[in-house]
Amino acid sequence: MYSIEFKNVIKRFGKNEVIKGLNLSIRKGERLILLGSSGCGKSTILRMISGLETISSGELYLNGKLANDMDPGDRGIGMVFQNYALFPHMTVEKNIAYGLRIHRIPEKEIADRVKKAVTILNLDGLEQRLPRELSGGQRQRVALARALVKQADFFLLDEPLSNLDAQLRGKARKELVRIHEMYGQTMIYVTHDQIEAMTVGQRIAVINDGRIQMLDTPHEVYRRPANLFVAKFIGSPSMNVFDGQTAAGTMRLNDTALPLTPGWAEKVGTAGAEKLLAGVRPEDITLTAEPEEGAVPVTVQYHEDYGSRVGYYFTINGEEVISIMRDDVLQGCRQAYWKPNPGALHFFDAATERNIGYPEEAAE
Amino acid sequence: MKINSSEIKWHLLFIILVLLLIYPLLFSLSTSFKTMSEAFQSSSLIPADPTFSAYDRVFTTINFVQILSNTFIIAALVTIFKLVTSVFAAYAFVFFHFKGKTALYFLLISTIFIPFTVTMIPNYITLSKVGFVDSIYGVALPQLADATGIFLLRQYMKGIPMSLMEVAELERASHLTRLRTIVVPLIRPAILSIGIIFFINSWNEYVWPAIMIKSEVNYTLSLALQMFVSSEGGTDVPVAMAVATLTMLLPLGLYAVCQKFIIGTFAQSGIKG
């Protein structure tokens, strides 16, 4: 039995269809990330789970029970909002205990649960402060505490870290994972930040235009993207995609014919696509100043030094391509030789934008 | 602190305005301590021979305590009911979703623009049919709900972030609980200052009580004031000014205590919305 199950769920706002036939099964206790750019429908999915948004058609099951018309208060939801939604007129303690008091839980137990959450989230000594007397990170932790003390089955987070600065965000990510492992609720986490998605998620649902583009582990989503959208969305800088002109076991890159491995040659030959697009991540290449066998000569137009890495820009088959090396291997030289790692190629059908798959031998 | 010349111009203008506004208050205060003859002869703001005789006459000619309590009961009833109805109605207009909400709201708001003179006769007739003429409750009854209050409180409630209400919804808090634990505490300053305005308006009301009330036991302060300046009552200026001064005391005191809320409310209403 799944913890949360969407079956052909559609959500319309007026005539505008925001969620287009969603099928999604979420396991009990897992950390699932809904990842997508703003307006893709990820928050709508979260709000449909919570019941704050109704479902236009289809079915939603929570713990096996049909929940389409279930009252939000009966669903067992602990939720963290993007703006934290702390009550400005209540102290930290009153904010955390708000739901417990409404449910008339005995004061003794409220005190115990609040104490536990306050300790876990390092809020000791702040219980009597008002939200406006707290820093951004502390407010975020109060919001987490309020969602946790409920001990609800589902723990929903809507971009919980987006109002924190970069340093705090890194710390908060680890903390979220630690807390989830402690409480073990089913956690649904909405974000547009791929680093958060990769580090917090056990599975990631990449969403675009109201549809799930791919649902898999962070590793698979990065290594074997299901389609062009996922390939370009995940990874920074994003994957280089260019015209993949293949013929007789080779791929033409500018004026060079790069031989494909037998596995790739077979896969590409049987893909049945009229036109292929080839993809390679900026870091899955070798770039040298000296000619190398099977390498494509390129002219570097621009380079960027990130400190830890260096990025080089040039053109392959008419597309701008970026390659990333650990050191400045070219030392100002504009003529270079570029070779994608054979195990790190991706091919997409240009018409459907789907990944054609990988040969057996392709190393992960 | 340096003040530049354009600021000085503004300050001068405001000082003149304040003097113009405060002059009648000082005039009535000083006249109430004058003798009858001095009141007619001198226009000085400082009484030559200060006397409490006007106040003595107030308390001997009219039942001041009765009149004060009449005025207070009407103002308190009107204020409390207007606030309660406004809070509930504004909550419904902001947080409930129902068909015809916008139309209903605009219909309600349009009642603000109906002049009092249009409704006073029908209201009088209605109340006389149910036997409320010459009663302080008759004065209060048609004023227990108010579109202005609904309008102002609705603006404030719209400023409450939706997510706060959603937190409560996820806890299955009833609407009454949401109202009590979230909405009212958050807009308390607005409720207080609107309440004060309601109170002062009712306190100062003249035309409507004049229509409704006949016997002296039911008089309000503004009606009592009129007793001393009308042609029949003779014109006892110091006494009239003494009543006026007494009438001012409570609203002024209220305002002094709560002015920080009132100013805040009207300063904010431009920003929020």
XYZ file of C-alpha atoms in Angstrom:
637
model
C 0.000 0.000 0.000
C 1.308 3.396 -0.937
C 1.237 6.293 1.459
C 0.027 8.765 -1.155
C -1.354 7.859 -4.543
C -2.530 10.111 -7.374
C -4.578 8.461 -10.107
C -5.151 10.497 -13.280
C -5.482 13.657 -11.266
C -6.294 16.820 -13.164
C -6.391 20.295 -11.670
C -7.916 23.241 -13.458
C -8.009 26.871 -12.434
C -10.892 28.148 -14.524
C -10.111 26.932 -18.042
C -6.413 26.671 -17.360
C -5.278 23.073 -16.803
C -2.312 23.196 -14.434
C -1.989 19.505 -13.613
C -2.504 17.259 -16.611
C -3.264 13.692 -15.641
C -0.992 13.077 -12.678
C -0.120 9.518 -11.688
C 2.210 9.374 -8.729
C 2.744 6.831 -5.989
C 4.680 7.836 -2.913
C 6.000 5.222 -0.513
C 5.518 5.409 3.232
C 8.366 7.202 4.955
C 10.189 8.308 1.828
C 11.585 11.719 1.015
C 10.125 12.711 -2.319
C 11.094 15.934 -4.017
C 8.827 17.796 -6.406
C 11.282 19.724 -8.535
C 10.465 22.250 -11.234
C 10.637 25.880 -12.191
C 8.025 28.320 -10.939
C 4.535 27.819 -12.354
C 5.135 24.167 -13.279
C 2.454 22.949 -10.856
C 4.637 21.499 -8.099
C 3.103 23.584 -5.321
C -0.354 22.751 -6.629
C 0.421 19.032 -6.218
C 1.521 19.660 -2.630
C -1.593 21.704 -1.907
C -3.803 18.973 -3.347
C -2.240 16.489 -0.904
C -2.933 18.885 1.970
C -6.491 19.492 0.801
C -5.969 23.246 0.636
C -6.591 22.859 -3.091
C -9.392 20.698 -4.463
C -8.981 18.114 -7.207
C -10.800 18.786 -10.488
C -10.893 15.148 -11.560
C -9.145 11.865 -10.795
C -8.482 10.246 -7.443
C -6.180 10.892 -4.526
C -5.567 8.176 -1.943
C -3.989 8.826 1.426
C -2.982 5.656 3.287
C -5.218 3.737 0.908
C -8.297 5.839 1.609
C -9.934 7.971 -1.068
C -9.205 11.518 0.045
C -10.683 13.706 -2.705
C -13.255 15.245 -0.388
C -11.528 14.696 2.926
C -11.311 17.795 5.130
C -7.742 19.200 5.249
C -7.877 18.899 9.020
C -8.551 15.152 8.819
C -5.665 14.253 6.541
C -2.865 14.247 9.097
C -0.738 16.911 7.469
C 2.132 18.848 8.987
C 3.069 21.603 6.597
C 5.841 24.163 6.338
C 4.999 27.163 4.187
C 7.438 29.152 2.095
C 6.825 32.285 4.180
C 6.786 30.081 7.344
C 3.296 31.379 8.217
C 4.195 31.976 11.857
C 1.558 33.805 13.859
C 3.187 37.185 14.497
C 1.260 37.763 17.732
C 2.178 34.444 19.347
C 5.383 33.403 21.062
C 7.500 30.576 19.671
C 5.976 28.178 22.194
C 2.406 29.204 21.319
C 3.152 28.951 17.609
C 4.546 25.436 17.954
C 1.701 24.279 20.195
C -1.070 25.981 18.181
C -2.471 22.821 16.594
C -2.037 20.743 19.739
C -4.097 23.237 21.770
C -6.855 23.244 19.144
C -6.981 19.462 19.374
C -7.192 19.812 23.172
C -4.210 17.615 23.839
C -3.390 17.609 27.583
C -1.022 20.448 28.552
C 1.453 17.965 30.029
C 1.828 16.208 26.701
C 1.966 19.505 24.796
C 4.834 20.597 27.018
C 6.692 17.308 26.377
C 6.244 17.402 22.617
C 7.187 21.074 22.339
C 10.243 20.496 24.537
C 11.381 17.634 22.311
C 10.932 19.610 19.086
C 12.615 22.675 20.582
C 15.620 20.578 21.608
C 15.923 18.790 18.273
C 15.737 22.062 16.370
C 18.088 24.035 18.656
C 15.448 26.522 19.692
C 16.195 26.264 23.411
C 15.715 29.537 25.244
C 13.706 31.145 22.458
C 10.325 29.753 23.562
C 8.993 33.074 24.827
C 10.182 35.209 21.900
C 7.935 36.565 19.195
C 8.653 35.642 15.569
C 9.815 39.177 14.764
C 12.573 38.789 17.355
C 14.008 35.763 15.543
C 16.443 35.451 12.654
C 15.352 33.915 9.337
C 16.906 30.563 10.181
C 15.246 30.458 13.601
C 11.841 31.285 12.107
C 12.273 28.503 9.606
C 13.053 26.081 12.440
C 9.982 27.215 14.407
C 7.858 26.475 11.342
C 9.473 23.025 11.136
C 8.857 22.435 14.827
C 5.185 23.346 14.469
C 4.790 20.854 11.632
C 6.680 18.144 13.538
C 4.969 18.259 16.945
C 1.766 17.251 15.245
C 3.344 13.843 14.577
C 1.256 13.667 11.436
C 1.654 10.984 8.767
C 2.619 13.463 6.092
C 5.229 16.147 6.302
C 4.833 18.689 3.484
C 7.363 21.408 2.783
C 6.793 24.179 0.263
C 10.158 25.723 -0.649
C 11.118 25.838 3.018
C 14.669 27.077 2.469
C 14.128 29.656 -0.246
C 14.148 32.592 2.176
C 17.464 31.634 3.756
C 20.901 32.765 2.658
C 23.133 30.292 0.849
C 25.249 29.315 3.850
C 22.274 28.672 6.094
C 20.560 26.722 3.348
C 23.382 24.182 3.226
C 23.111 23.662 6.968
C 19.313 23.477 6.913
C 19.376 20.787 4.203
C 21.386 18.447 6.394
C 19.156 19.240 9.342
C 16.023 18.395 7.365
C 17.396 14.984 6.425
C 18.428 14.330 10.021
C 14.984 15.307 11.325
C 13.218 13.206 8.755
C 15.291 10.206 9.737
C 14.304 10.826 13.346
C 10.543 11.203 12.798
C 10.246 8.999 9.686
C 7.109 10.575 8.254
C 6.368 10.577 4.532
C 8.018 13.769 3.397
C 7.048 15.693 0.273
C 9.343 18.560 -0.467
C 8.739 21.197 -3.131
C 11.690 23.116 -4.480
C 13.061 24.768 -7.593
C 16.633 24.311 -6.397
C 18.269 21.246 -7.918
C 21.005 21.095 -5.298
C 18.329 20.824 -2.578
C 16.539 18.216 -4.657
C 19.667 16.124 -5.199
C 20.836 16.290 -1.582
C 17.557 15.937 0.305
C 15.590 13.642 -1.981
C 15.474 9.864 -2.009
C 13.454 10.192 -5.198
C 12.911 13.252 -7.355
C 9.859 13.979 -9.477
C 10.910 16.477 -12.132
C 7.845 18.451 -13.156
C 7.273 20.636 -16.150
C 4.102 22.073 -17.613
C 1.842 20.138 -15.232
C 3.365 16.739 -15.953
C 5.940 14.543 -14.281
C 8.877 14.353 -16.674
C 10.798 11.811 -14.663
C 10.526 10.117 -11.270
C 13.642 8.410 -10.001
C 16.587 8.591 -7.630
C 18.815 11.677 -7.791
C 21.552 9.517 -9.291
C 19.393 8.253 -12.153
C 17.846 11.647 -12.785
C 21.310 13.080 -13.236
C 22.965 10.155 -15.003
C 20.120 8.883 -17.176
C 17.658 11.709 -17.800
C 14.430 10.442 -19.328
C 14.104 13.273 -21.789
C 15.631 16.475 -23.034
C 13.865 18.629 -20.450
C 15.242 16.664 -17.499
C 18.687 16.520 -19.124
C 18.874 20.279 -19.453
C 17.085 21.120 -16.192
C 19.335 19.079 -13.907
C 22.996 19.996 -13.721
C 24.731 23.324 -13.650
C 25.873 24.450 -16.142
C 23.312 22.420 -18.024
C 24.002 19.575 -20.411
C 25.358 20.482 -23.841
C 22.966 19.370 -26.555
C 23.751 19.505 -30.244
C 22.832 17.911 -33.522
C 23.950 14.276 -33.304
C 24.713 13.397 -36.936
C 25.470 9.697 -36.817
C 26.337 7.462 -39.729
C 28.086 4.109 -39.977
C 29.120 3.925 -36.362
C 30.459 7.433 -36.187
C 29.167 10.779 -35.037
C 30.046 13.875 -36.985
C 31.251 16.703 -34.756
C 32.131 19.784 -36.774
C 34.420 18.285 -39.445
C 35.556 15.269 -37.476
C 33.952 11.841 -37.518
C 34.065 10.529 -33.953
C 33.821 6.729 -33.836
C 31.098 5.415 -31.526
C 31.543 2.338 -29.370
C 29.885 -0.795 -30.852
C 27.199 -0.616 -28.196
C 26.305 2.973 -29.023
C 26.520 2.297 -32.757
C 23.930 -0.455 -32.381
C 21.703 1.536 -30.051
C 21.724 4.578 -32.307
C 21.147 2.416 -35.362
C 18.072 0.775 -33.871
C 16.607 3.878 -32.253
C 14.387 4.495 -35.267
C 14.503 8.240 -34.845
C 14.638 10.423 -37.885
C 16.935 12.901 -36.250
C 18.982 12.540 -33.090
C 20.218 15.082 -30.622
C 23.371 14.257 -28.722
C 24.005 15.405 -25.173
C 27.097 15.511 -23.048
C 27.570 17.126 -19.665
C 30.184 19.899 -19.461
C 32.322 17.865 -17.072
C 32.100 14.516 -18.967
C 34.775 15.397 -21.502
C 38.480 15.760 -21.960
C 39.956 18.919 -23.364
C 43.623 19.188 -24.266
C 45.913 21.708 -25.858
C 47.714 18.934 -27.753
C 46.013 16.930 -30.530
C 44.733 13.582 -29.305
C 43.369 10.629 -31.164
C 39.652 10.900 -31.879
C 39.469 14.431 -30.477
C 37.649 17.245 -32.228
C 39.656 20.414 -32.914
C 37.791 23.447 -31.530
C 38.465 27.142 -31.201
C 37.781 28.456 -27.711
C 35.789 31.685 -27.896
C 35.573 32.500 -24.206
C 36.626 31.088 -20.887
C 35.463 31.574 -17.306
C 37.492 30.864 -14.178
C 35.218 29.747 -11.287
C 38.156 29.311 -8.930
C 37.801 25.580 -8.448
C 37.069 24.927 -12.108
C 37.450 26.551 -15.500
C 34.765 26.676 -18.199
C 35.541 26.918 -21.927
C 33.031 27.950 -24.586
C 33.202 26.882 -28.231
C 30.893 25.706 -31.003
C 29.963 22.132 -31.901
C 27.644 21.505 -34.844
C 26.429 25.077 -34.654
C 25.578 24.984 -30.908
C 27.472 26.763 -28.167
C 29.050 24.183 -25.909
C 30.644 24.619 -22.516
C 33.289 22.300 -21.151
C 34.538 22.272 -17.610
C 37.997 21.237 -16.483
C 39.541 21.290 -13.017
C 42.512 23.387 -14.104
C 43.218 25.871 -16.821
C 44.582 23.195 -19.163
C 44.825 25.543 -22.126
C 46.789 28.341 -20.457
C 45.379 30.961 -22.818
C 45.726 28.801 -25.928
C 42.633 29.160 -28.139
C 43.135 26.054 -30.196
C 42.041 22.940 -28.313
C 41.004 19.332 -28.781
C 37.735 18.149 -27.333
C 36.541 14.604 -26.779
C 33.371 13.481 -24.973
C 33.751 10.464 -22.692
C 32.093 7.591 -24.584
C 30.388 6.300 -21.443
C 28.769 9.666 -20.739
C 26.915 10.302 -23.973
C 23.157 10.756 -24.181
C 21.002 10.562 -27.315
C 17.526 12.003 -27.690
C 14.970 11.632 -30.437
C 14.704 15.172 -31.831
C 10.986 14.778 -32.539
C 9.795 13.336 -29.218
C 12.698 14.661 -27.102
C 12.819 11.263 -25.377
C 16.038 9.568 -24.387
C 16.635 6.632 -26.750
C 18.255 4.626 -23.949
C 21.755 3.417 -23.219
C 23.829 0.478 -24.512
C 24.589 -2.307 -22.040
C 28.255 -1.396 -21.799
C 27.758 2.287 -20.962
C 29.287 2.813 -17.593
C 27.237 4.760 -15.131
C 18.051 69.298 14.463
C 18.214 71.533 11.409
C 14.979 72.809 9.915
C 15.140 74.156 6.389
C 13.043 77.020 5.090
C 10.417 74.927 3.262
C 9.830 72.968 6.473
C 9.348 76.232 8.368
C 6.615 77.253 5.921
C 4.780 74.006 6.535
C 5.203 74.257 10.271
C 3.778 77.798 10.256
C 0.784 76.611 8.255
C 0.161 73.727 10.658
C 0.527 75.949 13.710
C -2.122 78.304 12.301
C -4.390 75.363 11.526
C -3.984 73.911 15.000
C -4.755 77.302 16.579
C -7.896 77.636 14.459
C -9.015 74.140 15.439
C -8.261 74.462 19.115
C -9.703 77.974 19.557
C -13.353 76.863 19.995
C -12.260 74.340 22.615
C -10.353 76.962 24.596
C -13.202 79.400 24.118
C -15.784 77.058 25.608
C -13.447 76.011 28.409
C -12.720 79.612 29.430
C -16.315 80.802 28.991
C -17.547 78.015 31.271
C -15.580 79.646 34.109
C -16.865 83.164 33.414
C -19.857 84.979 34.868
C -22.806 85.597 32.564
C -21.987 89.314 32.110
C -18.312 88.691 31.465
C -19.211 86.084 28.868
C -21.038 88.727 26.878
C -18.602 91.598 27.431
C -15.113 90.133 27.141
C -13.661 87.849 24.506
C -10.476 87.207 26.489
C -9.515 83.564 26.832
C -8.573 84.089 30.474
C -11.575 84.647 32.784
C -11.158 87.815 34.870
C -12.880 86.285 37.878
C -13.012 82.477 37.498
C -16.130 80.891 38.988
C -17.710 77.452 39.142
C -21.223 78.901 39.190
C -21.969 77.687 35.653
C -21.128 74.126 36.679
C -23.296 74.530 39.785
C -26.204 75.555 37.594
C -25.638 72.588 35.263
C -26.008 70.129 38.102
C -29.024 71.910 39.626
C -31.043 72.518 36.433
C -30.585 69.183 34.712
C -30.086 65.606 35.838
C -26.574 65.511 34.500
C -25.758 61.979 35.670
C -28.914 60.603 34.039
C -28.127 62.371 30.767
C -24.512 61.278 30.865
C -25.513 57.661 31.416
C -28.112 57.852 28.591
C -25.463 59.099 26.212
C -23.005 56.494 27.387
C -25.454 53.596 27.079
C -26.383 54.588 23.522
C -22.752 55.085 22.485
C -21.617 51.841 24.138
C -24.447 49.782 22.622
C -23.879 51.232 19.175
C -20.119 50.757 19.371
C -20.194 47.180 20.636
C -22.852 46.000 18.200
C -21.301 47.786 15.233
C -17.929 46.224 16.010
C -19.297 42.729 16.478
C -21.402 42.832 13.314
C -18.562 44.430 11.356
C -16.010 41.821 12.455
C -18.285 38.918 11.562
C -19.431 40.396 8.260
C -15.905 41.382 7.227
C -14.659 37.871 8.084
C -17.356 36.350 5.890
C -16.559 38.708 3.022
C -12.867 37.865 3.175
C -12.674 34.192 4.116
C -15.913 32.633 2.882
C -16.463 31.732 -0.737
C -20.036 31.967 -1.923
C -21.936 32.927 -5.029
C -22.789 36.608 -5.358
C -20.211 37.676 -2.770
C -18.890 40.610 -4.789
C -22.360 41.827 -5.744
C -23.524 41.600 -2.140
C -20.472 43.468 -0.955
C -20.947 46.324 -3.386
C -24.620 46.546 -2.498
C -23.634 46.821 1.132
C -20.948 49.425 0.479
C -23.382 51.506 -1.571
C -25.427 52.052 1.600
C -22.585 54.276 2.847
C -23.620 56.797 0.206
C -27.265 57.036 1.252
C -27.648 60.325 3.163
C -28.983 60.140 6.700
C -31.769 62.557 5.802
C -33.204 59.937 3.424
C -33.467 57.222 6.067
C -34.423 59.241 9.160
C -38.139 59.513 8.411
C -38.676 55.816 7.438
C -36.631 54.761 10.474
C -38.683 57.019 12.741
C -41.948 55.621 11.381
C -40.780 52.026 11.744
C -39.591 52.569 15.293
C -42.739 54.446 16.290
C -44.814 51.464 15.088
C -42.917 49.103 17.374
C -43.052 51.566 20.262
C -39.453 52.697 20.436
C -40.063 56.437 20.174
C -38.747 58.458 23.123
C -36.406 55.669 24.196
C -32.632 55.546 24.197
C -32.856 52.043 22.723
C -34.809 53.509 19.843
C -31.856 55.800 19.215
C -29.414 52.902 19.218
C -31.446 50.320 17.319
C -31.062 51.491 13.686
C -27.310 51.918 14.179
C -26.277 48.440 15.252
C -24.632 47.535 11.952
C -22.504 49.715 9.758
C -21.125 49.333 6.253
C -18.160 51.622 6.920
C -16.950 49.350 9.683
C -17.313 46.290 7.450
C -15.424 48.060 4.693
C -12.517 49.099 6.923
C -12.189 45.768 8.720
C -12.384 43.881 5.436
C -9.403 45.870 4.181
C -7.456 44.841 7.268
C -8.435 41.205 7.109
C -7.395 41.035 3.474
C -3.928 41.988 4.669
C -3.645 38.798 6.746
C -1.490 36.279 4.835
C -3.609 33.390 3.537
C -1.039 30.882 4.773
C -1.817 31.804 8.415
C -5.425 30.807 7.864
C -4.307 27.651 6.080
C -2.220 26.595 9.067
C -5.419 26.814 11.110
C -7.378 24.981 8.421
C -4.899 22.085 8.538
C -5.587 21.864 12.287
C -9.281 21.750 11.638
C -9.816 24.954 13.586
C -13.411 26.175 13.277
C -14.090 29.604 11.806
C -14.836 30.913 15.278
C -11.497 29.606 16.512
C -9.706 31.170 13.543
C -11.473 34.451 14.242
C -10.605 34.345 17.924
C -7.020 33.079 17.758
C -5.748 34.667 14.553
C -7.895 37.353 12.940
C -8.999 39.413 15.937
C -5.569 39.510 17.630
C -3.929 40.562 14.367
C -6.310 43.414 13.636
C -6.900 44.449 17.249
C -5.461 47.978 16.777
C -7.830 48.548 13.850
C -10.807 47.259 15.827
C -9.921 49.535 18.744
C -9.541 52.682 16.692
C -12.640 52.043 14.592
C -14.473 51.424 17.861
C -13.360 54.804 19.198
C -14.562 56.542 16.058
C -17.938 54.798 16.357
C -18.138 55.799 20.004
C -17.314 59.451 19.433
C -19.678 59.703 16.471
C -22.533 58.338 18.550
C -21.563 60.510 21.519
C -21.731 63.660 19.377
C -24.892 62.718 17.525
C -27.584 65.403 17.580
C -30.190 65.168 14.812
C -31.269 61.565 15.311
C -31.706 61.745 19.121
C -33.492 65.081 18.617
C -36.021 63.327 16.408
C -36.458 60.282 18.616
C -36.363 61.663 22.145
C -39.094 63.746 23.719
C -38.793 63.606 27.504
C -35.920 65.090 29.452
C -35.102 61.859 31.324
C -34.071 60.316 28.024
C -31.957 63.260 26.852
C -28.446 62.853 25.602
C -25.672 65.382 26.203
C -26.061 67.121 22.849
C -29.773 67.582 23.504
C -29.068 68.927 27.001
C -26.652 71.402 25.506
C -29.382 72.739 23.299
C -31.617 73.450 26.341
C -29.360 76.332 27.341
C -29.116 78.064 23.984
C -32.617 77.748 22.587
C -34.997 80.660 22.525
C -37.282 79.010 25.107
C -34.523 78.122 27.563
C -32.910 81.542 27.360
C -29.258 81.818 26.424
C -27.060 81.003 29.376
C -23.713 80.948 27.596
C -21.446 79.915 30.516
C -23.745 76.979 31.364
C -23.928 75.895 27.749
C -20.136 76.003 27.600
C -19.898 74.082 30.862
C -22.069 71.311 29.375
C -20.004 71.426 26.191
C -16.809 71.075 28.204
C -18.229 68.133 30.169
C -19.393 66.551 26.904
C -15.893 66.762 25.480
C -14.135 65.189 28.437
C -14.825 61.517 27.778
C -14.071 61.467 24.033
C -10.925 63.527 24.605
C -9.806 61.168 27.338
C -10.463 58.142 25.125
C -8.560 59.698 22.291
C -5.605 60.582 24.506
C -5.344 56.979 25.675
C -5.780 55.386 22.263
C -4.346 57.929 19.850
C -1.407 55.757 18.911
C -3.806 53.076 17.582
C -5.965 55.601 15.747
C -3.074 57.297 13.991
C -1.540 53.921 13.163
C -4.793 52.663 11.664
C -5.258 55.581 9.325
C -1.603 55.759 8.400
C -1.634 52.066 7.484
C -4.881 51.960 5.585
C -3.095 53.593 2.669
C -0.420 50.940 2.488
C -2.360 47.773 3.048
C -5.290 46.733 0.981
